[in-house]
Amino acid sequence: MPLPVAHLTHLALPTELLFNILAHVLAHSVHMVVVSPHDVEWHLGAHHTLSAVCFVFREIVRGISAKAFQFPGEDSEGLAPHVHNHLTALRALGAAIRHPDPAPSLASTLAISALDPAAPQLVQCYSLYITTVYLRTQAARSTPAVYTSTTAAIVAAVRTLAKVLYTHVKPRGAAAVLSAATADEAALSALGGAVVGRCGVLAGVLDELAAQQDSALALAFEHDEEPAQDAEAPKTKVEHAIRDIAAATPTSAHSSAPLPITHSLPLRQRRQRDADPLLLPAWLAQLPDVAATLQRLCAMAPALIGDDARRF
């Protein structure tokens, strides 16, 4: 049952608080338009829907959208189409990360940045964000060297977003979700780069261990003896490499689900000390040479691996 009109005044929120709430609601809708694989009709029309709630909502939402999308006109009637057009453009750009090309080409990569330079700063920020996510997901299908160099490019792009573009997005609340998503993207890139790098070190140690095992086997065959089992030095290096991988992997990354791109990820929690270092989440195991290196470790040095880790 609706409340009497006389009681509505007691439910009024301070204008500043209501402004921040609505700015974050709009920020969430903009982000969902870009990354959500599901129907986003409500998010595309969030400006219009919120404006229709009441006079106070309409005035606040119009003020937020006019600044966030840099509406050039004075006619408030043209604001809703202006916002909708930019959201539609972002939806099209976001297809690059919602449905990544299984066989990417140079043309598909460049198409992400095909944006009007006069577009609002918020839209340009999202264009750069989409590019960084696209680069990371495509680099994951390449080689460790390409992935490492791409990670460096992503870090540079994130710095640009954080230090340059975000300072021009007004109000700041309109970029709140994008800011958190970009911080997570930086954390994901750093985590992926660390794991790929440490697996590269581990691969080198396994090469050393394999060479030592082959040498011992050849020597034993030559003298018709049992092969010597003295491989403490490379095994120690293997143990160090495993601990390095464990140290680089936070607890919250341990999931069998694919890497989500629609929500902020709590990557700041560190992994538990007793967590098995080889129980990597699916998305980390899919990075260049990671799964192959760990599977090779399981085959070559099973004594160094716990029972739970063998399930990897």
Coordinates of C-alpha atoms in Angstrom, one line a residue:
M1 CA 0.0 0.0 0.0
P2 CA 1.5 3.4 -0.9
L3 CA 2.5 5.7 1.9
P4 CA 0.5 8.8 2.4
V5 CA 2.0 11.9 0.8
A6 CA 2.5 13.5 4.2
H7 CA 4.9 10.7 5.2
L8 CA 7.1 10.9 2.2
T9 CA 9.0 13.9 3.4
H10 CA 10.3 11.9 6.3
L11 CA 11.9 9.4 3.8
A12 CA 13.9 12.0 1.9
L13 CA 17.6 11.4 1.7
P14 CA 20.2 14.2 1.8
T15 CA 20.8 15.4 -1.8
E16 CA 24.5 14.7 -1.6
L17 CA 23.9 11.1 -0.6
L18 CA 21.2 10.6 -3.2
F19 CA 23.5 12.1 -5.8
N20 CA 26.2 9.6 -5.0
I21 CA 23.8 6.7 -5.0
L22 CA 22.4 7.6 -8.4
A23 CA 25.9 8.2 -9.8
H24 CA 26.9 4.7 -8.8
V25 CA 23.7 3.2 -10.2
L26 CA 24.4 4.8 -13.5
A27 CA 28.0 3.8 -13.4
H28 CA 27.0 0.2 -12.8
S29 CA 24.6 0.3 -15.8
V30 CA 27.3 1.7 -18.1
H31 CA 29.6 -1.1 -17.0
M32 CA 27.0 -3.7 -17.6
V33 CA 26.3 -2.3 -21.0
V34 CA 29.9 -3.0 -21.9
V35 CA 30.6 -6.3 -20.3
S36 CA 27.4 -8.2 -19.7
P37 CA 26.6 -11.1 -22.1
H38 CA 23.0 -11.0 -21.1
D39 CA 20.1 -8.7 -22.0
V40 CA 21.0 -5.1 -21.1
E41 CA 17.8 -3.3 -22.1
W42 CA 17.3 -1.9 -18.6
H43 CA 20.8 -0.7 -18.4
L44 CA 20.6 1.0 -21.8
G45 CA 17.6 2.9 -20.5
A46 CA 18.8 3.5 -17.0
H47 CA 19.0 7.3 -17.5
H48 CA 15.4 7.5 -18.8
T49 CA 14.1 5.1 -16.1
L50 CA 15.7 6.9 -13.2
S51 CA 14.6 10.3 -14.5
A52 CA 11.0 9.1 -14.6
V53 CA 10.9 8.3 -10.8
C54 CA 10.3 11.8 -9.5
F55 CA 11.3 15.4 -10.0
V56 CA 14.2 15.2 -7.6
F57 CA 15.6 12.0 -9.3
R58 CA 15.1 13.6 -12.7
E59 CA 17.1 16.7 -11.8
I60 CA 19.9 14.8 -10.2
V61 CA 20.2 12.2 -12.9
R62 CA 20.2 14.8 -15.7
G63 CA 23.0 16.6 -13.9
I64 CA 25.0 13.4 -13.6
S65 CA 24.5 12.3 -17.2
A66 CA 25.1 15.7 -18.7
K67 CA 28.5 15.9 -17.0
A68 CA 29.5 12.3 -17.4
F69 CA 28.6 12.2 -21.1
Q70 CA 29.6 15.8 -21.7
F71 CA 26.2 16.9 -23.2
P72 CA 26.9 20.0 -25.2
G73 CA 23.3 21.4 -25.5
E74 CA 21.0 23.3 -23.2
D75 CA 17.9 21.4 -24.3
S76 CA 17.3 18.7 -21.7
E77 CA 15.1 16.8 -24.0
G78 CA 18.1 15.9 -26.2
L79 CA 20.0 14.5 -23.2
A80 CA 18.4 11.0 -23.1
P81 CA 19.0 10.3 -26.8
H82 CA 22.6 11.6 -26.4
V83 CA 23.3 9.2 -23.5
H84 CA 21.5 6.3 -25.3
N85 CA 23.6 6.8 -28.4
H86 CA 26.9 6.6 -26.5
L87 CA 25.7 3.6 -24.5
T88 CA 24.8 1.9 -27.8
A89 CA 28.3 2.6 -29.1
L90 CA 29.9 1.2 -26.0
R91 CA 27.8 -1.9 -26.3
A92 CA 29.1 -2.4 -29.8
L93 CA 32.7 -1.9 -28.6
G94 CA 32.3 -4.2 -25.7
A95 CA 31.5 -7.1 -28.1
A96 CA 35.3 -7.5 -28.4
I97 CA 35.6 -8.8 -24.9
R98 CA 32.1 -10.4 -24.6
H99 CA 32.7 -12.5 -27.7
P100 CA 36.4 -12.5 -28.4
D101 CA 37.5 -13.5 -31.9
P102 CA 38.9 -17.1 -31.8
A103 CA 41.2 -16.1 -34.6
P104 CA 42.1 -12.5 -34.0
S105 CA 43.5 -10.3 -36.7
L106 CA 45.2 -6.9 -36.8
A107 CA 42.0 -5.4 -38.2
S108 CA 39.9 -6.8 -35.3
T109 CA 42.4 -5.4 -32.8
L110 CA 42.4 -1.9 -34.4
A111 CA 38.6 -1.9 -34.6
I112 CA 38.4 -1.6 -30.8
S113 CA 39.9 1.9 -30.8
A114 CA 37.8 3.1 -33.8
L115 CA 36.2 5.8 -31.6
D116 CA 35.4 9.5 -32.2
P117 CA 38.2 11.5 -30.5
A118 CA 35.5 14.0 -29.5
A119 CA 33.7 11.3 -27.5
P120 CA 33.2 12.0 -23.8
Q121 CA 36.1 11.1 -21.5
L122 CA 34.0 8.4 -19.9
V123 CA 33.4 6.7 -23.2
Q124 CA 37.1 7.0 -24.1
C125 CA 38.1 5.5 -20.8
Y126 CA 35.9 2.5 -21.5
S127 CA 37.4 2.2 -25.0
L128 CA 40.8 1.9 -23.4
Y129 CA 39.5 -0.5 -20.8
I130 CA 38.0 -2.7 -23.5
T131 CA 41.3 -2.7 -25.3
T132 CA 43.3 -3.8 -22.2
V133 CA 40.9 -6.6 -21.5
Y134 CA 41.0 -7.7 -25.2
L135 CA 44.8 -7.6 -25.3
R136 CA 45.0 -9.7 -22.1
T137 CA 42.6 -12.4 -23.3
Q138 CA 44.2 -12.6 -26.7
A139 CA 47.7 -12.7 -25.3
A140 CA 46.7 -15.7 -23.2
R141 CA 46.4 -17.7 -26.4
S142 CA 49.9 -16.8 -27.5
T143 CA 53.4 -17.5 -26.2
P144 CA 55.0 -16.6 -22.9
A145 CA 57.1 -13.9 -24.5
V146 CA 54.1 -12.2 -26.1
Y147 CA 52.1 -12.5 -22.9
T148 CA 54.8 -10.9 -20.9
S149 CA 55.2 -8.0 -23.3
T150 CA 51.5 -7.5 -23.5
T151 CA 51.3 -7.4 -19.7
A152 CA 53.7 -4.5 -19.8
A153 CA 51.5 -2.7 -22.3
I154 CA 48.4 -3.3 -20.2
V155 CA 50.1 -1.9 -17.1
A156 CA 51.0 1.2 -19.1
A157 CA 47.4 1.5 -20.3
V158 CA 46.1 1.2 -16.8
R159 CA 48.4 3.9 -15.6
T160 CA 47.0 6.2 -18.4
L161 CA 43.5 5.4 -17.2
A162 CA 44.2 6.1 -13.6
K163 CA 46.4 9.2 -13.9
V164 CA 45.1 11.0 -16.9
L165 CA 41.6 10.1 -18.1
Y166 CA 39.9 9.5 -14.8
T167 CA 40.9 13.0 -13.6
H168 CA 38.7 14.4 -16.4
V169 CA 35.6 12.3 -15.7
K170 CA 33.0 14.2 -13.8
P171 CA 31.3 13.4 -11.5
R172 CA 33.8 10.9 -10.1
G173 CA 31.1 8.5 -9.1
A174 CA 30.2 7.9 -12.8
A175 CA 33.6 6.2 -13.2
A176 CA 33.5 4.3 -9.8
V177 CA 32.8 0.9 -11.3
L178 CA 35.2 1.4 -14.2
S179 CA 37.9 2.5 -11.7
A180 CA 37.5 -0.7 -9.7
A181 CA 37.4 -2.9 -12.8
T182 CA 40.6 -1.3 -14.1
A183 CA 42.3 -1.9 -10.8
D184 CA 41.3 -5.5 -11.0
E185 CA 42.5 -5.7 -14.6
A186 CA 45.9 -4.5 -13.4
A187 CA 45.9 -7.1 -10.6
L188 CA 44.9 -9.8 -13.1
S189 CA 47.7 -8.8 -15.5
A190 CA 50.2 -8.7 -12.7
L191 CA 49.1 -12.1 -11.4
G192 CA 49.1 -13.7 -14.8
G193 CA 52.5 -12.3 -15.6
A194 CA 53.9 -13.5 -12.4
V195 CA 52.6 -17.0 -12.8
V196 CA 53.8 -17.2 -16.5
G197 CA 57.2 -15.9 -15.5
R198 CA 57.6 -18.3 -12.6
C199 CA 56.5 -21.2 -14.8
G200 CA 59.2 -20.2 -17.2
V201 CA 61.7 -20.4 -14.5
L202 CA 60.3 -23.8 -13.4
A203 CA 60.5 -25.0 -17.0
G204 CA 64.2 -24.2 -17.1
V205 CA 64.8 -26.0 -13.8
L206 CA 62.9 -29.0 -15.2
D207 CA 65.2 -29.0 -18.2
E208 CA 68.2 -29.1 -15.9
L209 CA 66.6 -31.9 -13.9
A210 CA 65.8 -33.8 -17.1
A211 CA 69.4 -33.4 -18.3
Q212 CA 70.8 -34.6 -15.0
Q213 CA 68.4 -37.6 -15.0
D214 CA 69.4 -38.5 -18.6
S215 CA 73.1 -38.2 -17.7
A216 CA 72.7 -40.4 -14.7
L217 CA 70.7 -43.0 -16.7
A218 CA 73.4 -43.0 -19.5
L219 CA 76.2 -43.4 -17.0
A220 CA 74.4 -46.3 -15.2
F221 CA 73.7 -48.0 -18.6
E222 CA 77.4 -47.7 -19.5
H223 CA 78.5 -49.3 -16.2
D224 CA 75.5 -51.7 -15.9
E225 CA 74.5 -50.1 -12.6
E226 CA 71.4 -48.7 -11.0
P227 CA 71.0 -45.0 -11.9
A228 CA 72.1 -42.6 -9.2
Q229 CA 69.3 -40.7 -7.4
D230 CA 71.4 -37.6 -6.5
A231 CA 69.4 -34.7 -7.8
E232 CA 69.1 -32.6 -4.7
A233 CA 70.2 -29.3 -6.4
P234 CA 67.7 -29.2 -9.2
K235 CA 65.0 -30.6 -6.9
T236 CA 65.6 -27.8 -4.5
K237 CA 65.2 -25.4 -7.3
V238 CA 62.0 -27.1 -8.3
E239 CA 60.7 -26.7 -4.7
H240 CA 61.6 -23.0 -4.8
A241 CA 59.9 -22.5 -8.1
I242 CA 56.7 -24.2 -6.8
R243 CA 56.8 -21.9 -3.7
D244 CA 57.2 -18.9 -6.0
I245 CA 54.1 -19.9 -7.9
A246 CA 52.2 -20.4 -4.6
A247 CA 53.3 -17.0 -3.4
A248 CA 52.1 -15.3 -6.6
T249 CA 48.6 -16.9 -6.4
P250 CA 46.0 -15.3 -4.1
T251 CA 43.3 -17.5 -2.4
S252 CA 40.5 -15.8 -4.3
A253 CA 41.9 -16.8 -7.6
H254 CA 41.3 -20.5 -6.8
S255 CA 38.2 -21.3 -8.8
S256 CA 37.4 -23.7 -11.6
A257 CA 35.2 -21.1 -13.3
P258 CA 36.4 -19.0 -16.2
L259 CA 37.7 -15.5 -15.4
P260 CA 34.6 -13.2 -14.9
I261 CA 34.6 -9.8 -16.6
T262 CA 31.4 -8.5 -15.2
H263 CA 32.2 -8.0 -11.6
S264 CA 35.0 -6.6 -9.4
L265 CA 37.3 -9.3 -8.2
P266 CA 38.5 -9.5 -4.6
L267 CA 42.1 -10.2 -5.6
R268 CA 43.7 -8.5 -2.7
Q269 CA 43.2 -11.6 -0.4
R270 CA 46.3 -13.7 -0.2
R271 CA 46.2 -17.5 -0.5
Q272 CA 46.2 -19.7 2.6
R273 CA 49.6 -21.0 3.6
D274 CA 48.4 -24.6 3.5
A275 CA 46.8 -24.3 0.0
D276 CA 48.4 -26.6 -2.6
P277 CA 50.5 -24.5 -5.0
L278 CA 49.5 -26.6 -8.0
L279 CA 45.7 -26.3 -7.6
L280 CA 45.6 -23.4 -10.0
P281 CA 42.3 -21.9 -11.2
A282 CA 41.2 -22.7 -14.8
W283 CA 42.0 -19.3 -16.2
L284 CA 45.6 -19.3 -14.8
A285 CA 46.1 -22.9 -16.1
Q286 CA 45.1 -21.7 -19.6
L287 CA 47.9 -19.1 -19.8
P288 CA 50.8 -19.8 -22.1
D289 CA 52.8 -22.9 -21.1
V290 CA 51.4 -23.0 -17.5
A291 CA 49.5 -26.2 -17.7
A292 CA 52.1 -27.9 -19.9
T293 CA 54.9 -27.0 -17.4
L294 CA 52.9 -28.2 -14.3
Q295 CA 51.9 -31.4 -16.1
R296 CA 55.5 -32.0 -16.9
L297 CA 56.5 -31.4 -13.3
C298 CA 53.9 -34.0 -12.2
A299 CA 55.4 -36.5 -14.6
M300 CA 59.1 -35.8 -13.8
A301 CA 59.1 -35.1 -10.1
P302 CA 56.0 -36.7 -8.5
A303 CA 57.8 -36.9 -5.1
L304 CA 57.7 -33.1 -4.8
I305 CA 53.9 -33.0 -5.3
G306 CA 51.3 -33.7 -2.7
D307 CA 48.4 -36.1 -3.4
D308 CA 45.8 -33.2 -3.8
A309 CA 48.0 -31.5 -6.4
R310 CA 48.1 -34.6 -8.6
R311 CA 44.5 -34.0 -9.4
F312 CA 45.6 -31.0 -11.4

